[in-house]
Amino acid sequence: MSYNASMTPFDNGTTIPTYIKPFDDSVTILSGTVIFLFLAIGVFLNTLTIVVIRSTPKLRNVFMFFIMSLCVSDLMSALISPLFWYRRTLGFDVWLPPNFFCKLFWSVDLMTTFSTSMHILDFAILRYLSIQHPSTFQRISERRAKLWIFLTWVIAFLCGFVPLWIFTGAVPGEQRDRNSGEKNEKWPACTLLLETLDDYMKYSMSSYIVLILLPMIVVAIVSVLICRSVHYHAKSSLVNDDKATKKRLRKERQAVLQLVLIVVSFIFGYLPFVTYEIWSAFGSAHVVVDYWFGLGQYFCLRFSECMNPVFYNISSSKMRRNTKRYLNNMCKFCGCADKSGSRAASETSSFEVGATNLGV
């Protein structure tokens, strides 16, 4: 891949290419606006979801533990997003912070990517068990769920954080040599180390397939199975027209909606990410295309992670009620809620529904 270039003449008649950055100040401002906006939204919504679940005993069930852990992953990803912006703009040619921050960005970014992928796979499997095999689901205690989540994070750390800490780096304060002739000469200053590039390409092909693409496929299959199961239960409810059956069917439909929204968000954010990483590592046709592809896929990723907490509330009436109650209490504490708002919050809190197997 190569930059747009002009030829600079020297006194001896020779010329060398003068490389121009694939972006200007307007891109720096635009990308910064978008990323810092997503940072604020992501931090607020994911923190709010975590606090609401932790402060509401009736929300503490197996599903909510996984959602809370997924919010932690999205929150970590949001917090390191300014490093991506700096890497792609102000630090494109010269990385000024310590090398630690370059490695930290890459390592945490891939760790949270793998963590999110596995969490969504876990979540889909749990939904399927709760709907199709409730007796098996009942045997998953809170202790086992927390152990499951812990192992998910261990795998994400070992397969994401550790390798990228080895494969990436930057020399603080050193000008990027754009005429070296090396494969990574056109990449940002904080990037893959040239001496580890071949190992990284082998690693990325296997890890992305196993920890991102394969979970996508499995989640899609499980989602279809869940939809078929709910459709079958809906047909059965026409025969058994009792309140318990109707209530369970309503909960199952909410569960399907929640899963579908999360899966769509996941594919929207992570499919462009995987495509870009593989495409960029093996070489791209033009550096400007590479630059905008890299920026665009990151925007998709950040948007996806910001939308997850919104989808949790859209698809779960219980989550919505408790989020509204928490926000009303916060407004009341801050003195910005009127009496009618306080009364509405009181009425809402009295309408709590106990946790069910579906966790909706």
XYZ file of C-alpha atoms in Angstrom:
360
model
C 0.000 0.000 0.000
C 1.247 3.528 -0.685
C 0.426 7.141 0.039
C -0.352 9.848 -2.455
C 3.107 11.120 -3.239
C 4.902 13.859 -5.086
C 8.525 13.847 -6.199
C 10.976 16.132 -4.394
C 14.020 17.134 -6.514
C 17.553 17.376 -5.097
C 20.591 19.334 -6.346
C 22.151 16.243 -7.885
C 19.088 15.716 -10.052
C 17.710 12.766 -8.115
C 14.243 12.684 -6.664
C 12.634 10.869 -3.774
C 8.933 10.536 -3.008
C 7.506 12.971 -0.455
C 4.697 11.194 1.336
C 1.545 12.982 2.383
C -0.652 11.880 5.264
C -3.921 10.234 4.190
C -5.872 12.743 6.309
C -5.905 16.418 7.234
C -6.888 18.525 10.246
C -10.598 18.249 9.424
C -10.370 14.446 9.738
C -8.602 14.829 13.081
C -11.439 17.031 14.361
C -14.207 14.887 12.871
C -12.827 11.585 14.136
C -12.128 13.100 17.541
C -15.691 14.401 17.796
C -17.161 11.017 16.909
C -14.869 8.961 19.133
C -15.134 11.207 22.188
C -18.913 11.347 21.754
C -19.011 7.535 21.701
C -16.667 7.542 24.705
C -19.063 9.683 26.752
C -22.128 7.677 25.693
C -20.426 4.318 26.191
C -19.056 5.146 29.627
C -22.380 6.558 30.830
C -24.649 3.786 29.511
C -22.429 0.842 30.433
C -21.687 2.259 33.884
C -25.404 2.914 34.414
C -26.283 -0.668 33.448
C -23.643 -2.123 35.770
C -24.760 0.051 38.697
C -28.466 -0.709 38.156
C -27.860 -4.486 38.094
C -25.576 -4.399 41.138
C -27.938 -2.195 43.153
C -31.100 -4.189 42.336
C -31.326 -7.606 44.027
C -34.212 -8.690 41.770
C -31.967 -8.276 38.727
C -29.226 -10.520 40.028
C -29.654 -13.687 38.027
C -27.465 -15.723 35.684
C -28.332 -13.682 32.601
C -27.719 -10.360 34.290
C -24.294 -11.524 35.489
C -23.300 -12.102 31.871
C -24.795 -8.778 30.772
C -22.925 -6.969 33.542
C -19.662 -8.653 32.532
C -20.321 -7.721 28.896
C -20.848 -4.114 29.990
C -17.465 -4.217 31.744
C -15.881 -5.328 28.467
C -17.597 -2.527 26.513
C -16.646 -0.015 29.206
C -12.969 -0.971 28.987
C -13.111 -0.658 25.216
C -14.634 2.821 25.519
C -12.005 3.998 27.988
C -9.085 3.154 25.698
C -10.715 4.643 22.572
C -8.826 7.999 22.913
C -5.602 6.052 22.326
C -7.015 4.852 19.004
C -7.847 8.425 18.034
C -4.366 9.652 18.983
C -2.734 6.748 17.123
C -4.682 7.520 13.941
C -4.258 11.313 14.055
C -1.832 13.292 16.241
C 0.452 10.308 16.832
C 0.330 8.957 13.294
C 3.986 9.760 12.497
C 5.423 10.276 15.979
C 4.177 8.425 19.085
C 5.026 10.610 22.059
C 3.553 8.702 25.068
C 5.509 5.812 26.604
C 5.493 2.551 24.656
C 3.399 1.083 27.491
C 0.315 2.965 26.249
C 0.754 1.702 22.697
C 0.915 -1.888 23.893
C -1.924 -1.254 26.356
C -4.241 -0.051 23.595
C -3.634 -3.007 21.313
C -3.759 -5.588 24.111
C -6.913 -4.316 25.829
C -8.623 -3.692 22.490
C -8.229 -7.288 21.291
C -8.898 -8.731 24.746
C -12.244 -6.927 24.958
C -13.040 -7.919 21.378
C -12.566 -11.606 22.175
C -14.356 -11.153 25.500
C -17.406 -9.581 23.839
C -17.538 -12.299 21.185
C -17.424 -15.089 23.769
C -19.900 -13.353 26.084
C -22.464 -13.129 23.296
C -21.900 -16.795 22.460
C -22.357 -17.689 26.142
C -25.471 -15.551 26.320
C -27.014 -17.251 23.277
C -26.321 -20.703 24.708
C -27.917 -19.710 28.005
C -31.010 -18.412 26.203
C -31.322 -21.653 24.291
C -31.017 -23.741 27.469
C -33.544 -21.607 29.350
C -36.125 -21.980 26.585
C -35.484 -25.481 25.249
C -33.965 -27.260 28.271
C -35.148 -25.434 31.414
C -34.199 -28.305 33.736
C -30.570 -28.093 32.556
C -30.632 -24.318 32.883
C -31.865 -24.609 36.493
C -28.654 -26.441 37.392
C -26.535 -23.428 36.433
C -26.077 -21.753 39.804
C -24.755 -18.249 40.365
C -21.430 -19.742 41.426
C -21.128 -21.722 38.189
C -22.150 -18.690 36.147
C -19.440 -16.576 37.776
C -16.874 -19.324 37.162
C -17.996 -19.473 33.524
C -17.541 -15.702 33.210
C -14.123 -15.892 34.889
C -12.935 -18.550 32.412
C -14.213 -16.403 29.546
C -12.043 -13.520 30.728
C -9.032 -15.809 31.236
C -9.295 -17.032 27.640
C -9.694 -13.459 26.365
C -6.623 -12.366 28.357
C -4.403 -15.254 27.273
C -5.488 -15.208 23.624
C -5.908 -11.466 23.186
C -3.993 -9.357 25.697
C -0.781 -11.394 25.964
C -0.094 -11.941 22.226
C -0.783 -8.314 21.264
C 1.502 -7.113 24.052
C 4.255 -9.089 22.288
C 3.344 -8.249 18.682
C 2.933 -4.455 18.946
C 4.909 -1.424 20.002
C 6.212 2.061 19.207
C 9.451 3.973 19.737
C 8.364 7.104 21.652
C 9.433 10.339 19.944
C 10.915 8.641 16.874
C 9.822 9.878 13.447
C 8.260 7.122 11.365
C 10.472 6.319 8.385
C 8.104 6.423 5.400
C 10.844 5.497 2.900
C 12.152 2.344 4.539
C 10.629 0.035 1.972
C 9.316 -2.193 4.754
C 5.783 -3.559 4.761
C 4.736 -1.522 7.801
C 6.267 1.783 6.669
C 2.865 3.311 5.885
C 1.171 2.253 9.120
C 0.790 4.504 12.202
C 3.805 4.825 14.498
C 2.117 2.612 17.102
C 1.621 -0.588 15.176
C 2.672 -4.193 14.681
C 6.378 -4.819 15.117
C 8.028 -5.762 11.849
C 9.985 -8.625 13.368
C 6.775 -10.239 14.658
C 4.626 -9.551 11.590
C 4.773 -13.068 10.130
C 3.919 -14.635 13.493
C 1.078 -12.155 13.952
C -0.451 -13.024 10.578
C -0.503 -16.722 11.462
C -1.885 -15.939 14.910
C -4.573 -13.552 13.630
C -5.919 -15.998 11.063
C -6.420 -18.748 13.658
C -7.550 -16.561 16.576
C -10.049 -14.476 14.586
C -11.582 -17.589 13.059
C -11.866 -19.440 16.389
C -12.802 -16.551 18.691
C -14.855 -14.257 16.442
C -16.049 -15.823 13.192
C -16.883 -19.227 14.699
C -18.889 -17.680 17.578
C -20.768 -15.581 14.989
C -21.770 -18.727 13.122
C -22.726 -20.622 16.283
C -24.737 -17.665 17.610
C -26.603 -17.425 14.307
C -27.451 -21.150 14.431
C -28.508 -21.005 18.083
C -30.656 -17.939 17.379
C -32.499 -19.832 14.638
C -33.056 -22.767 16.999
C -34.403 -20.427 19.666
C -36.796 -18.791 17.195
C -38.046 -22.215 16.092
C -38.583 -23.233 19.709
C -40.513 -20.054 20.514
C -42.615 -20.525 17.363
C -43.439 -24.070 18.482
C -44.407 -22.830 21.956
C -46.596 -20.147 20.349
C -48.487 -22.825 18.420
C -48.860 -24.858 21.625
C -50.265 -21.838 23.442
C -53.220 -21.872 21.055
C -54.164 -25.238 22.572
C -53.222 -24.486 26.178
C -54.771 -21.046 26.534
C -53.890 -20.426 30.186
C -52.227 -17.496 31.913
C -49.004 -19.366 32.766
C -48.438 -20.382 29.134
C -49.149 -16.871 27.866
C -46.781 -15.363 30.416
C -43.995 -17.766 29.496
C -44.522 -17.100 25.797
C -44.338 -13.352 26.395
C -41.081 -13.787 28.296
C -39.660 -16.003 25.547
C -40.483 -13.416 22.895
C -38.758 -10.729 24.937
C -35.749 -13.039 25.265
C -35.635 -13.569 21.508
C -35.863 -9.822 20.873
C -33.012 -9.161 23.282
C -30.805 -11.829 21.710
C -31.548 -10.707 18.141
C -30.717 -7.065 18.928
C -27.440 -8.017 20.613
C -26.450 -10.357 17.777
C -27.224 -7.748 15.087
C -25.186 -5.180 17.010
C -22.351 -7.677 17.388
C -22.226 -8.494 13.672
C -22.485 -4.804 12.726
C -19.487 -3.938 14.899
C -17.216 -6.944 14.634
C -17.554 -8.223 11.080
C -15.997 -5.017 9.638
C -13.293 -5.268 12.329
C -12.248 -8.798 11.365
C -12.432 -7.987 7.647
C -10.199 -4.943 8.050
C -7.628 -6.646 10.270
C -7.096 -9.513 7.828
C -7.271 -7.248 4.762
C -4.778 -4.748 6.191
C -2.306 -7.372 7.443
C -2.075 -9.005 4.019
C -1.753 -5.711 2.187
C -4.207 -3.198 0.748
C -4.409 -1.486 -2.617
C -4.190 2.126 -1.448
C -3.214 3.721 1.836
C -6.085 6.234 1.751
C -8.573 3.383 1.403
C -6.785 1.530 4.192
C -6.911 4.595 6.434
C -10.625 5.235 5.973
C -11.475 1.545 6.197
C -9.613 1.375 9.513
C -11.354 4.490 10.808
C -14.782 3.370 9.594
C -14.613 -0.101 11.106
C -13.657 1.422 14.457
C -16.655 3.762 14.302
C -18.865 0.694 13.706
C -17.250 -1.058 16.663
C -17.743 1.857 19.030
C -21.339 2.384 17.878
C -22.092 -1.299 18.478
C -20.699 -1.189 22.004
C -22.676 1.970 22.806
C -25.927 0.396 21.614
C -25.692 -2.793 23.693
C -26.942 -1.174 26.947
C -29.783 0.446 24.978
C -30.832 -2.953 23.646
C -30.799 -4.447 27.159
C -33.399 -1.879 28.182
C -35.456 -2.015 24.984
C -35.930 -5.766 25.242
C -36.411 -6.124 28.997
C -39.320 -4.460 30.786
C -37.781 -5.333 34.137
C -34.501 -3.667 33.189
C -36.343 -0.574 31.939
C -38.331 -0.201 35.144
C -35.286 -0.444 37.351
C -33.221 1.860 35.161
C -35.991 4.485 35.253
C -36.319 4.089 39.005
C -32.564 4.511 39.474
C -32.464 7.617 37.264
C -35.484 9.084 39.080
C -33.779 8.481 42.411
C -30.624 10.135 41.098
C -32.640 13.134 39.906
C -34.384 13.318 43.245
C -31.029 13.183 45.017
C -29.741 15.983 42.781
C -32.940 18.008 43.305
C -34.053 17.927 39.656
C -37.147 15.710 40.009
C -40.591 17.191 40.605
C -43.224 15.699 42.840
C -45.030 13.965 40.009
C -41.786 12.347 38.914
C -41.135 11.147 42.441
C -44.656 9.792 42.711
C -44.294 8.010 39.351
C -41.020 6.476 40.488
C -42.700 5.253 43.665
C -45.546 3.687 41.699
C -43.071 2.045 39.315
C -41.003 0.560 42.126
C -44.118 -1.049 43.626
C -44.712 -2.878 40.358
C -41.571 -5.050 40.493
C -41.740 -8.558 39.083
C -39.619 -11.402 40.481
C -36.797 -12.905 38.445
C -37.773 -15.712 36.107
C -35.838 -18.437 34.326
C -35.662 -16.259 31.208
C -34.137 -13.363 33.168
C -36.083 -10.727 31.184
